[in-house]
Structure formats: C-alpha cells, structure tokens
Amino acid sequence: MRNFLARLYDFFGGLAALFLLATLIIILINILGRQFGFFLRGADAYAGYSIAAVAFLALASTLKRGEHIRVTLIFQRLQSKSRQFLQIWCFAAGSLLCAYFSYFIWKMVWFSYQFHDISQGQDATPLWIPQTFMAMGLTILTVALTEGLVMSFRGTSDVAEKNETLSFVE
Amino acid sequence: MDQLLISIFLIITLLVILASGLWIGLTLLAVGLVSMEIFMGKPAGDSMALTVWGSLSSWTLTALPLFIWMGEILFRGRMSEDLFRGLAPWLNRLPGRLLHVNILGSAIFAAVSGSSAATCATVGKMTIPELRKRGYPEKLTIGTLAGAATLGFLIPPSIIMIVYGVASNVSIAQLFIGGILPGMLLALLFMGYVIIWSLINREQIPAAETGLSLWQKLYAARNLIPLVLLILLVLGSIYTGFATATEAAALGVVGALLISWLQKTLSWSSFVEGIMAGARLYCMIALILAGSSFLTLAMGFIGLPRNVATWIGALGLSPLELIVALTLFYLVLGCFLDGISMVVLTMTVVLPTIQQAGIDLLWFGIFIVLVVEMAQITPPVGFNLFVLQGMTKHQIGFIARTAFPLFLIMIGTVLLIYFIPEIVTYLPGQMKGRG
C-alpha cells in the first residue's frame, strides 16, 4: 500500500514537472512569435494554467520530502511523546482542511463544467479542464496527509522530520 | 464583536497555529477560513476555491517557477568551480584576498539566481573548502559568505521581488532593475569591510599566492564568460524592454540548459532532477501564496488592513519613523519566519499604510528585500544559517555571530537608500519599453 502511494505521489510530481516544461515551451513560442510575426492565441492564459498545475500536482511529493515550510522551533525542542502528539495534530488538521478544500474545488470544477464557464481571455478555454488539475493535486495532498496521520499514530511518520536545511527557495 | 478584538484574536490564532508546526500555507488557509466562517458568517469554501484558483493561475506568477528552475539547473552545473577559478587570480592583491571571492562570487551568481540560499550553497561549495585549505580565518570565511549570499535576493532576478511585485502590483521588471544599484552598493560596502578588517588584522590573512601574469589572469577569467553571457541575456533583455520578466526567465532557463550542455554537466538524470526539484520548490512557495491569497480576502472583509492604516495614520509618524518602526518589526518577524511568508503575510496590512504615508511602492519593495535579506541571517530561523550549518557543521549561533558585522552594514544600507532614494529609483526611471 505504502509503495503504491509513494509511486502515486511521484507520478503526480512528474506530471507537475511536465507542466513546468510546458510553461517554458509556451513562453518560448510566444517570444518567437513576436519576432517572426505569428501569434499564439491566449499564450498568457495557457502559461497561467500550466503553472497552476505545477503548483498543485506537486503538493504531495513536496510534502513527502519534507519540503513544505513550517515553523519547527517548538517541534525540535519536544520529547518524542509530545512530539508525536503535535505531529498527529498537524496531520489531522492538515488532512481535514485539505479534504474540505478539495471538496469545494471539485464543486467549482463541476460548476464550471455545468455552466460552460469559459475563460474571459483570448484562449476561451473551458475552465473545468485546467481546474481539474488543481482538484486532483489537492486530493492527492489530502491522501498524503491522511497517510501521514495514520503513520504518526503508529509513530513511524517519515514526513517532515528533515528540516528545511537544503531548501533553496530562500 | 469589536473589530479590534477580532483582529487581535485572529493574530493570536495565527501565531499559535504557526508555532504548532502546521505547514505555513495551510495555516494561512485555516485562519482565513476561521475568520470568514465565524466572524463574517459567510460560507467560505466557494470563495476559497475561486480566490486560490484565480491567484495561482495568473500570468504574472509564471516568472517564479522558471527562475527557480533556472537556479536548479545552474546549481547542478559547474558554476561554483567557474566562479572560483575566474575570480581568485584577480583578488590576490586586494587586502583580504580570496575572502573577496565570497562577496564578488555571490554578487555575480545573484545576477542569475533568485534565491539567497541557493547563492550561498553554490558559492560556498567551492570557497569554503578552498579558503580553509589556505588558512583564512574561519570567522570571516563564513561571515562574509552568509552576508554576501543574501545578495541573491537584492540583485535580480529575485524570488522575493516577484512575490512582492505580485502582491503590490508593482512592475516586476522595474523592481528587478531597481535592485541593481543597491545590490552593487551593498557588495562594495561588504568588500570595504573586508579590506578594513584585513588592514587591521594583517597577520591573520594568508600571504598572496604567486602572482599570475596579466595574460594568465585574463585566461583564467574565461571561466566567467558563460555566467556573464547569461546575466546579459536575462537582465539585458529586461532592461532594454525586449522581454518581460517572465520571458527573460524562459530565456534564462534555455541559456542555463545550453551552458550545462556545453560544459557537459547536463545529463538526462540531472535534467530530470533539476526540473522535478524546481517544480517542488515552486509548489512549496505556491502553497504559501495560495494560503495568503485567501487570508488576504478574508482580512479585507474584516477590514483589518484599513483599520491598521487608519490606526498608524493617527499616530502621525513621519515617513522616517515609520520606516524605522517597520524595520524593527520585520527584524523581529524575520527571527521566526522565512522571507516569503513574511512578505505575503504582512503586505495586505502594510501596503495601505505605506501608500497613505506617500512612500513610493517601488522603493518600498527594495526596502522589503533588504529587511528580508537581514532575516536570512538572524537566528534562530534564517535560511542562510541553515545552509551554512549543513555545509560547515558549525552552530547556528556561531554562524550568526560571524555574519553580524555584515548585518550592521545592511542596516546602514537601509538608511542610505532612505536618504538617497535615487539609488533605487534612478535605473528604473531610465528603462526603455514596457517596464
């Protein structure tokens, strides 16, 4: 089961990477188009959808590698018992919140689909298509957080023990 | 309930949940949800979905993941070696000698990297072992690197500037160009500090190595060519108005890929690793941005930013007093939060105040970047400290102490740009094109 889940997170992480590549290609085509006088309709919007997909699809694999930032000052000072307690709180609160959020995003997708909500820009994309990636990403994050919750009850959580040491964002 | 009470309650809730270790992005979402549902009695779920979707699918953000990816490619390449080999022969005569490689190396790498920790890790990968081998004082080796690497934020491209630009509607291209002069100034001040220190403590600096002839030095400098070309490509295309910040980022990714291909450091696996790491890093920031966009909406409903602006306005602070107060506020915040969270959390509340005080938002962006830089080297939470702890195994406290003189120089720079704002605004005013 855990093996399957790990592969699932990685699969969506890989999908996110593909969307990052797609973003690059869209923007490059746009630059080329300006030089050579052709025009990719709605390129801005497509790039926007792409990075939204990157942001959400990679959520779970980022979590699994302990790369989402959190304040660990108190965490680091706790003994293993109270630490486990706090870990359970984080995963419980996190998975509840994400489940709630995912529900409303799926609802948004459904409404976009039902009412043929179409992008205001030149791309005129039916919005439910790009929004589906957002919903999928958050659903997978909910799964990952729930798995983390189960594991921290067993006291075997492997998530987020790594500190932020080598996160190059900053 | 009284608005003041609500605000205080929400701030305390926010701090408690943050401290409990819940991921920062989720914390922001949770607090936004609480304030909407409880205090406004509005069903929050639908507006949460719409707000987050709207803010994360925006075109202005696209520069962010691309610059992050570019940094990941360069980090996996040969940049550290190139920087050291190209710079070291030139700095042999200057008092402080190779310590200046830390500073100049950071300044140069900062011009292709948007992040301070990445700058720190890339430059330090080579300089820390090389300087140790030659017997440079450890305290200066580490301190100058920790301090100078923060230039990663101030010298464009800069992740913090993109985040600020999106939050404040200031042109990212203008912010980038506005960071150039302050960044160069700060680098010069750091070098001045090293020169003065070395003149006083001559005996602690190892002797110069056998000098190279000018021809040999020039030959060594060829190592810098790829980096310089990449800088010209990225910043040049923004400055001349050829490309927007996003397009410059895309060109930068292509340039970085090309360089690592030519230098034979690009393999299929390093390519995949780079793009995956880039996607995850962006995802980490995006979760914080998602949370803050919703919290911003909720705060707006409650009227918190407006109230704070009125309240601060009533204090009748002069702009200088306001800036001093904000500097202190951010320094305290920076001890506990990372730079991005710091910026997105406070912008909603701080921007109305700043506008009311008549402070230029472009100038304020550079100011924010400077205080975020300081936050990178203040304990207990400072990312450059973490990176250096990982690389050197020193205690956080020790590293922070070694960087303290540079911290003071940064405070001095804040004052300098306050009294001479042209340092920030001159270059953006000269820009061509769409800005």
Coordinates of C-alpha atoms in Angstrom, one line a residue:
Chain A
M1 CA 0.0 0.0 0.0
R2 CA 2.7 2.5 1.0
N3 CA 4.7 1.5 -2.0
F4 CA 1.7 2.2 -4.2
L5 CA 1.1 5.6 -2.6
A6 CA 4.7 6.6 -2.9
R7 CA 4.5 5.8 -6.6
L8 CA 1.3 7.8 -6.9
Y9 CA 2.8 10.9 -5.4
D10 CA 5.9 10.6 -7.6
F11 CA 3.7 10.2 -10.7
F12 CA 1.9 13.4 -10.0
G13 CA 5.2 15.1 -9.1
G14 CA 6.4 14.0 -12.6
L15 CA 3.3 15.4 -14.1
A16 CA 4.0 18.7 -12.4
A17 CA 7.5 18.7 -13.9
L18 CA 5.9 18.1 -17.4
F19 CA 3.7 21.1 -16.9
L20 CA 6.8 23.2 -15.9
L21 CA 8.3 22.2 -19.2
A22 CA 5.1 23.1 -21.0
T23 CA 5.2 26.5 -19.4
L24 CA 8.7 27.1 -20.8
I25 CA 7.7 26.0 -24.2
I26 CA 4.5 28.2 -24.3
I27 CA 6.6 31.2 -23.4
L28 CA 9.3 30.5 -25.8
I29 CA 6.8 30.1 -28.6
N30 CA 5.3 33.4 -27.6
I31 CA 8.8 35.1 -27.8
L32 CA 9.4 33.5 -31.2
G33 CA 6.0 34.5 -32.4
R34 CA 6.7 38.1 -31.6
Q35 CA 10.0 38.0 -33.6
F36 CA 8.5 36.2 -36.6
G37 CA 5.1 37.7 -36.6
F38 CA 2.9 34.8 -35.7
F39 CA 0.6 34.8 -32.7
L40 CA -0.2 32.1 -30.3
R41 CA -3.7 33.0 -29.1
G42 CA -4.1 33.1 -25.3
A43 CA -0.5 32.1 -24.6
D44 CA -0.6 34.1 -21.3
A45 CA -3.6 32.1 -20.1
Y46 CA -2.1 28.8 -21.1
A47 CA 1.1 29.6 -19.2
G48 CA -1.1 30.6 -16.2
Y49 CA -3.0 27.2 -16.3
S50 CA 0.3 25.4 -16.6
I51 CA 1.9 26.9 -13.5
A52 CA -1.3 26.4 -11.6
A53 CA -1.0 22.7 -12.5
V54 CA 2.7 22.6 -11.4
A55 CA 1.7 24.2 -8.1
F56 CA -1.0 21.7 -7.2
L57 CA 0.2 18.5 -8.7
A58 CA 3.5 18.5 -6.9
L59 CA 1.9 19.2 -3.5
A60 CA 2.1 15.6 -2.2
S61 CA 5.6 14.7 -3.4
T62 CA 6.8 18.0 -1.9
L63 CA 5.1 17.1 1.4
K64 CA 6.7 13.6 1.3
R65 CA 10.1 15.1 1.0
G66 CA 9.6 17.4 3.9
E67 CA 10.0 20.5 1.7
H68 CA 6.9 22.4 2.7
I69 CA 7.9 25.1 5.1
R70 CA 6.7 25.0 8.6
V71 CA 7.9 26.6 11.9
T72 CA 9.8 23.9 13.6
L73 CA 11.1 25.8 16.6
I74 CA 8.8 24.1 19.1
F75 CA 9.0 20.7 17.3
Q76 CA 12.7 20.5 17.7
R77 CA 12.6 21.1 21.4
L78 CA 10.0 18.4 22.2
Q79 CA 10.5 14.9 23.6
S80 CA 9.3 12.1 21.4
K81 CA 5.9 11.6 23.1
S82 CA 4.7 15.2 22.9
R83 CA 6.3 15.5 19.5
Q84 CA 4.2 12.6 18.3
F85 CA 1.2 14.3 19.7
L86 CA 1.9 17.5 17.8
Q87 CA 2.6 15.5 14.7
I88 CA -0.8 14.0 14.9
W89 CA -2.4 17.4 15.4
C90 CA -0.6 18.7 12.3
F91 CA -1.6 15.8 10.0
A92 CA -5.2 15.7 11.4
A93 CA -5.7 19.4 11.0
G94 CA -4.0 19.4 7.6
S95 CA -6.0 16.5 6.2
L96 CA -9.3 17.9 7.4
L97 CA -8.6 21.3 5.9
C98 CA -7.4 19.8 2.6
A99 CA -10.4 17.5 2.4
Y100 CA -12.7 20.5 2.9
F101 CA -10.8 22.5 0.3
S102 CA -10.7 19.7 -2.2
Y103 CA -14.5 19.2 -1.9
F104 CA -15.1 22.9 -2.8
I105 CA -12.6 22.8 -5.6
W106 CA -14.3 19.7 -7.2
K107 CA -17.5 21.6 -6.7
M108 CA -16.0 24.6 -8.6
V109 CA -14.9 22.2 -11.4
W110 CA -18.4 20.8 -11.5
F111 CA -20.0 24.2 -11.8
S112 CA -17.5 25.3 -14.4
Y113 CA -18.5 22.2 -16.4
Q114 CA -22.2 22.5 -15.8
F115 CA -22.5 26.2 -16.7
H116 CA -19.9 26.1 -19.5
D117 CA -17.7 28.6 -17.7
I118 CA -15.2 29.8 -20.3
S119 CA -12.1 31.9 -19.8
Q120 CA -12.5 35.6 -20.4
G121 CA -9.2 35.8 -22.2
Q122 CA -8.5 35.1 -25.9
D123 CA -8.0 31.4 -25.2
A124 CA -11.7 30.8 -24.4
T125 CA -10.7 27.6 -22.6
P126 CA -13.5 25.8 -20.8
L127 CA -12.3 26.4 -17.3
W128 CA -13.1 23.0 -15.9
I129 CA -10.2 21.5 -17.8
P130 CA -7.3 23.3 -16.1
Q131 CA -9.2 23.4 -12.8
T132 CA -9.3 19.7 -12.7
F133 CA -5.6 19.5 -12.2
M134 CA -5.9 21.8 -9.2
A135 CA -8.6 19.5 -7.7
M136 CA -6.5 16.4 -8.4
G137 CA -3.4 17.8 -6.8
L138 CA -5.3 18.8 -3.6
T139 CA -7.0 15.4 -3.5
I140 CA -3.6 13.7 -3.6
L141 CA -2.3 16.0 -0.9
T142 CA -5.3 15.0 1.2
V143 CA -4.4 11.4 0.7
A144 CA -0.8 12.0 1.6
L145 CA -1.7 13.9 4.8
T146 CA -4.1 11.2 5.8
E147 CA -1.4 8.6 5.2
G148 CA 0.9 10.8 7.4
L149 CA -1.8 10.8 10.1
V150 CA -2.1 7.1 10.1
M151 CA 1.7 6.7 10.3
S152 CA 2.1 9.2 13.1
F153 CA -0.4 7.3 15.1
R154 CA 1.8 4.3 14.7
G155 CA 4.8 6.5 15.5
T156 CA 6.5 5.9 12.2
S157 CA 6.0 9.1 10.4
D158 CA 8.8 9.7 7.9
V159 CA 7.4 13.0 6.7
A160 CA 8.8 16.4 7.5
E161 CA 11.4 15.2 10.0
K162 CA 14.0 16.7 7.7
N163 CA 14.5 20.4 8.5
E164 CA 14.4 23.0 5.8
T165 CA 18.2 23.0 5.6
L166 CA 18.5 22.5 1.9
S167 CA 15.6 24.2 0.6
F168 CA 16.9 26.6 -2.0
V169 CA 13.9 28.8 -2.2
E170 CA 15.1 31.4 0.1
Chain B
M1 CA -17.8 42.0 18.2
D2 CA -15.4 44.8 18.2
Q3 CA -13.1 44.9 15.2
L4 CA -10.0 45.5 17.3
L5 CA -10.8 42.4 19.4
I6 CA -11.4 40.3 16.3
S7 CA -8.1 41.4 14.8
I8 CA -6.2 40.6 18.0
F9 CA -7.9 37.3 18.3
L10 CA -7.0 36.4 14.7
I11 CA -3.4 37.4 15.0
I12 CA -3.0 35.3 18.1
T13 CA -4.7 32.3 16.5
L14 CA -2.4 32.7 13.5
L15 CA 0.7 32.8 15.7
V16 CA -0.4 29.8 17.8
I17 CA -1.2 27.6 14.8
L18 CA 2.1 28.6 13.1
A19 CA 4.0 27.7 16.2
S20 CA 2.3 24.4 16.4
G21 CA 4.1 23.4 13.3
L22 CA 1.3 23.2 10.8
W23 CA 2.6 23.9 7.3
I24 CA 2.6 27.7 6.8
G25 CA 0.4 27.7 3.7
L26 CA -2.2 25.5 5.3
T27 CA -2.1 27.7 8.5
L28 CA -2.9 30.8 6.4
L29 CA -5.8 28.9 4.7
A30 CA -7.1 27.8 8.1
V31 CA -7.0 31.2 9.7
G32 CA -8.7 32.7 6.6
L33 CA -11.4 30.1 6.9
V34 CA -12.0 30.7 10.6
S35 CA -12.3 34.5 10.1
M36 CA -14.7 34.1 7.2
E37 CA -16.9 31.5 8.7
I38 CA -17.0 32.7 12.3
F39 CA -16.7 36.5 12.1
M40 CA -18.3 37.2 8.8
G41 CA -20.8 34.4 8.8
K42 CA -20.1 33.8 5.1
P43 CA -19.8 30.4 3.5
A44 CA -16.1 30.4 2.8
G45 CA -15.5 27.2 0.8
D46 CA -16.6 28.5 -2.6
S47 CA -14.8 31.8 -2.4
M48 CA -11.7 30.0 -1.1
A49 CA -11.7 27.8 -4.2
L50 CA -12.2 30.7 -6.6
T51 CA -9.7 33.0 -5.0
V52 CA -6.9 30.5 -4.8
W53 CA -7.6 29.4 -8.4
G54 CA -7.5 33.0 -9.6
S55 CA -4.3 33.9 -7.8
L56 CA -2.3 30.8 -8.7
S57 CA -3.3 30.7 -12.4
S58 CA -2.1 34.2 -13.0
W59 CA 0.3 35.1 -15.8
T60 CA 2.5 37.4 -13.6
L61 CA 3.5 34.4 -11.4
T62 CA 5.0 32.5 -14.3
A63 CA 8.4 34.1 -13.9
L64 CA 8.7 32.5 -10.5
P65 CA 8.8 28.7 -11.3
L66 CA 11.0 29.5 -14.3
F67 CA 13.6 31.4 -12.4
I68 CA 13.6 28.7 -9.7
W69 CA 14.1 26.0 -12.3
M70 CA 17.0 28.0 -13.8
G71 CA 18.6 28.2 -10.4
E72 CA 18.3 24.4 -10.0
I73 CA 20.0 23.8 -13.4
L74 CA 22.9 26.1 -12.5
F75 CA 23.3 24.6 -9.1
R76 CA 23.8 21.2 -10.7
G77 CA 26.3 22.6 -13.1
R78 CA 29.9 23.8 -12.8
M79 CA 29.2 27.3 -11.6
S80 CA 31.0 27.1 -8.3
E81 CA 34.2 26.0 -9.9
D82 CA 34.0 28.5 -12.7
L83 CA 33.4 31.4 -10.3
F84 CA 36.3 30.5 -8.1
R85 CA 38.8 29.9 -10.9
G86 CA 37.7 33.0 -12.7
L87 CA 37.7 35.4 -9.8
A88 CA 40.5 34.2 -7.4
P89 CA 43.6 35.3 -9.5
W90 CA 42.3 38.9 -9.7
L91 CA 41.7 39.3 -6.0
N92 CA 45.1 38.1 -4.7
R93 CA 46.4 41.6 -4.2
L94 CA 43.4 43.2 -2.5
P95 CA 43.7 43.3 1.3
G96 CA 41.6 40.3 2.4
R97 CA 42.5 38.4 -0.8
L98 CA 40.3 35.4 -1.5
L99 CA 37.7 36.5 1.0
H100 CA 36.5 38.8 -1.7
V101 CA 35.7 35.7 -3.9
N102 CA 32.8 35.1 -1.4
I103 CA 31.5 38.6 -2.0
L104 CA 32.0 39.0 -5.7
G105 CA 31.1 35.4 -6.4
S106 CA 27.8 35.9 -4.6
A107 CA 27.1 39.2 -6.3
I108 CA 27.7 37.6 -9.7
F109 CA 25.8 34.4 -9.1
A110 CA 23.0 36.5 -7.6
A111 CA 22.6 38.0 -11.1
V112 CA 21.4 34.6 -12.4
S113 CA 19.8 33.3 -9.2
G114 CA 16.7 34.5 -7.5
S115 CA 17.5 32.9 -4.2
S116 CA 19.8 33.7 -1.4
A117 CA 20.2 30.1 0.0
A118 CA 21.0 28.8 -3.5
T119 CA 23.6 31.5 -3.9
C120 CA 25.1 30.6 -0.5
A121 CA 25.2 26.9 -1.4
T122 CA 26.6 27.4 -4.9
V123 CA 29.4 29.9 -3.9
G124 CA 30.2 28.1 -0.7
K125 CA 30.5 24.7 -2.3
M126 CA 33.9 25.8 -3.6
T127 CA 35.0 28.8 -1.5
I128 CA 34.6 27.2 2.0
P129 CA 37.0 24.2 1.3
E130 CA 39.4 26.3 -0.7
L131 CA 39.7 29.1 1.8
R132 CA 40.0 26.7 4.7
K133 CA 42.8 24.9 2.9
R134 CA 44.7 28.2 2.6
G135 CA 44.2 29.1 6.3
Y136 CA 41.8 32.0 6.1
P137 CA 40.2 33.0 9.4
E138 CA 37.1 30.8 9.6
K139 CA 35.0 33.5 11.2
L140 CA 35.5 35.7 8.1
T141 CA 35.1 33.0 5.6
I142 CA 31.7 32.0 7.0
G143 CA 30.5 35.5 7.9
T144 CA 31.2 37.1 4.5
L145 CA 29.6 34.2 2.7
A146 CA 26.4 34.3 4.9
G147 CA 26.1 38.0 4.5
A148 CA 27.0 38.3 0.8
A149 CA 24.9 35.4 -0.3
T150 CA 21.8 37.4 0.7
L151 CA 22.6 39.5 -2.4
G152 CA 20.8 36.6 -4.1
F153 CA 17.6 38.5 -3.3
L154 CA 18.6 42.1 -3.9
I155 CA 20.4 41.6 -7.2
P156 CA 17.9 40.5 -9.8
P157 CA 16.4 38.1 -10.6
S158 CA 14.8 37.7 -7.2
I159 CA 12.1 35.4 -5.9
I160 CA 11.2 37.9 -3.2
M161 CA 10.8 40.7 -5.7
I162 CA 8.4 38.6 -7.8
V163 CA 6.3 37.8 -4.7
Y164 CA 6.3 41.4 -3.7
G165 CA 5.5 42.6 -7.2
V166 CA 2.5 40.3 -7.5
A167 CA 1.2 41.4 -4.1
S168 CA 1.6 45.1 -4.6
N169 CA 1.0 45.4 -8.4
V170 CA 4.4 47.0 -8.9
S171 CA 6.1 46.0 -12.2
I172 CA 8.5 43.1 -11.6
A173 CA 10.8 44.3 -14.3
Q174 CA 11.1 47.7 -12.6
L175 CA 11.8 46.0 -9.2
F176 CA 14.5 43.9 -10.8
I177 CA 16.2 46.9 -12.3
G178 CA 15.7 48.9 -9.1
G179 CA 17.7 46.2 -7.2
I180 CA 20.8 46.5 -9.3
L181 CA 22.4 49.7 -7.8
P182 CA 21.6 48.9 -4.2
G183 CA 23.0 45.4 -4.8
M184 CA 26.2 46.7 -6.2
L185 CA 26.5 49.2 -3.4
L186 CA 26.0 46.6 -0.8
A187 CA 28.6 44.3 -2.4
L188 CA 31.1 47.2 -2.4
L189 CA 30.4 48.0 1.3
F190 CA 31.0 44.3 2.2
M191 CA 34.3 44.4 0.3
G192 CA 35.2 47.7 2.1
Y193 CA 34.6 46.0 5.4
V194 CA 36.8 43.0 4.5
I195 CA 39.5 45.4 3.3
I196 CA 39.5 47.4 6.5
W197 CA 39.4 44.3 8.7
S198 CA 42.3 42.8 6.8
L199 CA 44.4 46.0 7.1
I200 CA 43.9 45.9 10.9
N201 CA 44.5 42.2 11.2
R202 CA 47.2 41.8 8.6
E203 CA 48.7 38.7 10.3
Q204 CA 45.5 36.7 10.0
I205 CA 45.3 36.8 6.2
P206 CA 47.5 34.2 4.4
A207 CA 50.2 35.5 2.1
A208 CA 49.4 36.2 -1.5
E209 CA 50.0 33.2 -3.8
T210 CA 52.5 33.5 -6.6
G211 CA 51.1 36.2 -8.9
L212 CA 50.0 35.3 -12.3
S213 CA 50.8 37.5 -15.3
L214 CA 48.0 39.6 -16.7
W215 CA 47.7 37.2 -19.6
Q216 CA 47.3 34.3 -17.3
K217 CA 44.7 36.2 -15.3
L218 CA 42.7 37.0 -18.4
Y219 CA 42.9 33.4 -19.4
A220 CA 41.5 32.4 -16.0
A221 CA 38.7 34.9 -16.4
R222 CA 37.4 32.9 -19.4
N223 CA 35.7 30.7 -16.8
L224 CA 33.3 33.6 -16.1
I225 CA 32.2 34.0 -19.7
P226 CA 29.2 31.7 -19.6
L227 CA 27.9 33.4 -16.5
V228 CA 28.4 36.9 -17.9
L229 CA 26.6 36.0 -21.1
L230 CA 23.7 34.5 -19.1
I231 CA 23.5 37.7 -17.0
L232 CA 23.5 39.8 -20.1
L233 CA 20.8 37.7 -21.6
V234 CA 18.5 37.8 -18.6
L235 CA 18.9 41.3 -17.3
G236 CA 19.7 42.9 -20.7
S237 CA 16.5 41.6 -22.2
I238 CA 14.5 43.1 -19.3
Y239 CA 16.4 46.4 -19.3
T240 CA 16.1 47.0 -23.0
G241 CA 12.4 46.1 -22.9
F242 CA 12.9 43.2 -25.3
A243 CA 11.4 40.8 -22.8
T244 CA 9.1 40.8 -19.8
A245 CA 10.4 39.3 -16.5
T246 CA 8.6 36.0 -17.4
E247 CA 10.1 35.9 -20.9
A248 CA 13.6 36.7 -19.5
A249 CA 13.1 33.8 -17.1
A250 CA 12.3 31.5 -20.0
L251 CA 15.4 32.7 -21.9
G252 CA 17.4 32.2 -18.8
V253 CA 16.3 28.5 -18.5
V254 CA 17.3 27.9 -22.1
G255 CA 20.6 29.7 -21.5
A256 CA 21.3 27.7 -18.4
L257 CA 20.5 24.4 -20.2
L258 CA 22.7 25.4 -23.0
I259 CA 25.6 26.2 -20.7
S260 CA 25.4 23.0 -18.8
W261 CA 25.1 21.1 -22.1
L262 CA 28.2 22.8 -23.5
Q263 CA 30.1 22.1 -20.2
K264 CA 28.9 18.5 -20.3
T265 CA 27.3 18.6 -16.9
L266 CA 23.9 18.1 -18.4
S267 CA 22.7 14.5 -18.4
W268 CA 19.3 13.1 -18.7
S269 CA 19.2 12.4 -14.9
S270 CA 20.5 15.9 -13.9
F271 CA 17.9 17.4 -16.2
V272 CA 15.1 15.4 -14.6
E273 CA 16.4 16.0 -11.1
G274 CA 16.5 19.8 -11.9
I275 CA 13.1 20.1 -13.2
M276 CA 11.5 17.9 -10.5
A277 CA 13.3 19.9 -7.8
G278 CA 12.2 23.1 -9.4
A279 CA 8.6 22.0 -9.6
R280 CA 8.6 21.0 -5.9
L281 CA 10.2 24.3 -4.8
Y282 CA 7.7 26.3 -6.7
C283 CA 4.9 24.1 -5.2
M284 CA 6.2 24.9 -1.8
I285 CA 6.0 28.6 -2.4
A286 CA 2.7 28.3 -4.2
L287 CA 1.1 26.7 -1.2
I288 CA 2.0 29.8 0.9
L289 CA 0.8 32.1 -1.9
A290 CA -2.5 30.1 -2.0
G291 CA -3.0 30.5 1.7
S292 CA -2.1 34.1 1.7
S293 CA -4.4 35.0 -1.2
F294 CA -7.3 33.6 0.7
L295 CA -6.3 35.1 4.0
T296 CA -5.9 38.5 2.3
L297 CA -9.5 38.2 1.0
A298 CA -10.8 37.3 4.5
M299 CA -8.8 40.1 6.1
G300 CA -10.2 42.5 3.6
F301 CA -13.8 41.6 4.5
I302 CA -13.0 42.2 8.2
G303 CA -11.3 45.5 7.3
L304 CA -8.1 44.8 9.2
P305 CA -5.8 46.4 6.7
R306 CA -7.9 49.6 6.6
N307 CA -8.0 49.7 10.3
V308 CA -4.3 49.3 10.8
A309 CA -3.7 52.0 8.2
T310 CA -6.0 54.4 10.0
W311 CA -4.5 53.5 13.3
I312 CA -0.9 54.0 12.2
G313 CA -2.0 57.2 10.3
A314 CA -3.4 58.5 13.6
L315 CA -0.1 58.1 15.3
G316 CA 1.2 60.8 13.0
L317 CA 4.6 59.2 12.3
S318 CA 7.0 60.8 9.9
P319 CA 8.0 58.6 7.0
L320 CA 11.4 58.0 8.6
E321 CA 9.8 57.0 11.9
L322 CA 7.5 54.7 10.0
I323 CA 10.4 53.0 8.1
V324 CA 12.4 52.6 11.4
A325 CA 9.4 51.1 13.1
L326 CA 8.8 48.7 10.1
T327 CA 12.5 47.7 10.0
L328 CA 12.3 46.8 13.7
F329 CA 9.0 44.9 13.1
Y330 CA 10.4 42.9 10.2
L331 CA 13.6 42.1 12.1
V332 CA 11.7 40.6 14.9
L333 CA 9.4 38.7 12.5
G334 CA 12.4 37.6 10.5
C335 CA 13.8 35.8 13.5
F336 CA 10.9 33.3 13.2
L337 CA 9.6 33.3 9.7
D338 CA 11.1 32.8 6.3
G339 CA 11.2 35.7 3.9
I340 CA 8.4 34.7 1.6
S341 CA 5.9 34.1 4.4
M342 CA 7.0 37.4 5.9
V343 CA 6.2 39.3 2.8
V344 CA 2.9 37.7 1.9
L345 CA 1.6 37.8 5.4
T346 CA 2.2 41.4 6.0
M347 CA 1.7 43.0 2.6
T348 CA -2.1 43.3 2.9
V349 CA -1.8 45.1 6.1
V350 CA 1.3 47.2 5.4
L351 CA 0.7 48.4 1.9
P352 CA -2.3 50.7 2.6
T353 CA -0.3 52.3 5.4
I354 CA 2.7 52.8 3.0
Q355 CA 0.5 54.4 0.4
Q356 CA -1.1 56.6 2.9
A357 CA 2.3 57.8 4.1
G358 CA 3.1 58.7 0.5
I359 CA 6.1 56.2 0.2
D360 CA 6.9 55.0 -3.3
L361 CA 5.9 51.4 -3.7
L362 CA 8.9 50.6 -5.9
W363 CA 11.3 52.0 -3.3
F364 CA 9.4 50.1 -0.6
G365 CA 9.9 46.9 -2.5
I366 CA 13.6 47.3 -2.4
F367 CA 13.4 48.1 1.3
I368 CA 11.4 45.0 1.9
V369 CA 14.0 42.9 0.1
L370 CA 16.8 44.4 2.3
V371 CA 15.0 43.6 5.5
V372 CA 14.2 40.1 4.2
E373 CA 17.9 39.7 3.5
M374 CA 18.7 40.5 7.1
A375 CA 16.1 37.9 8.2
Q376 CA 18.2 35.3 6.3
I377 CA 21.0 35.7 8.8
T378 CA 19.1 36.3 12.0
P379 CA 18.8 33.3 14.4
P380 CA 17.0 31.1 15.2
V381 CA 15.3 30.9 11.8
G382 CA 17.5 32.1 8.9
F383 CA 17.9 30.1 5.8
N384 CA 21.5 31.1 5.0
L385 CA 22.3 30.0 8.6
F386 CA 20.7 26.6 7.9
V387 CA 22.6 26.2 4.6
L388 CA 25.9 27.0 6.2
Q389 CA 25.2 24.8 9.2
G390 CA 24.7 22.0 6.8
M391 CA 27.9 22.8 4.9
T392 CA 30.2 23.6 7.8
K393 CA 28.7 21.8 10.9
H394 CA 29.1 25.0 12.9
Q395 CA 26.4 26.0 15.4
I396 CA 23.7 28.4 14.1
G397 CA 24.7 30.9 16.9
F398 CA 28.3 30.9 15.8
I399 CA 27.4 31.5 12.1
A400 CA 25.1 34.3 13.0
R401 CA 27.8 36.0 15.1
T402 CA 30.3 35.8 12.2
A403 CA 27.7 37.5 9.9
F404 CA 26.8 40.2 12.4
P405 CA 29.1 42.9 11.0
L406 CA 27.5 42.4 7.6
F407 CA 24.1 42.6 9.2
L408 CA 25.1 46.1 10.5
I409 CA 26.2 47.1 7.1
M410 CA 22.8 46.1 5.7
I411 CA 21.1 48.3 8.3
G412 CA 23.4 51.1 7.2
T413 CA 22.3 50.5 3.6
V414 CA 18.7 50.8 4.5
L415 CA 19.4 54.2 5.9
L416 CA 21.4 55.1 2.8
I417 CA 18.6 54.3 0.4
Y418 CA 16.3 56.2 2.6
F419 CA 18.2 59.4 2.4
I420 CA 19.3 58.9 -1.2
P421 CA 16.3 57.1 -2.8
E422 CA 17.8 57.7 -6.3
I423 CA 20.0 54.7 -5.6
V424 CA 16.8 52.7 -6.1
T425 CA 14.8 54.8 -8.5
Y426 CA 17.4 56.1 -10.9
L427 CA 17.8 53.0 -13.1
P428 CA 14.1 52.0 -13.4
G429 CA 13.5 55.6 -14.5
Q430 CA 15.9 55.1 -17.4
M431 CA 14.3 51.9 -18.6
K432 CA 13.0 51.5 -22.1
G433 CA 10.0 49.7 -23.2
R434 CA 7.0 48.4 -21.3
G435 CA 8.7 48.3 -17.9

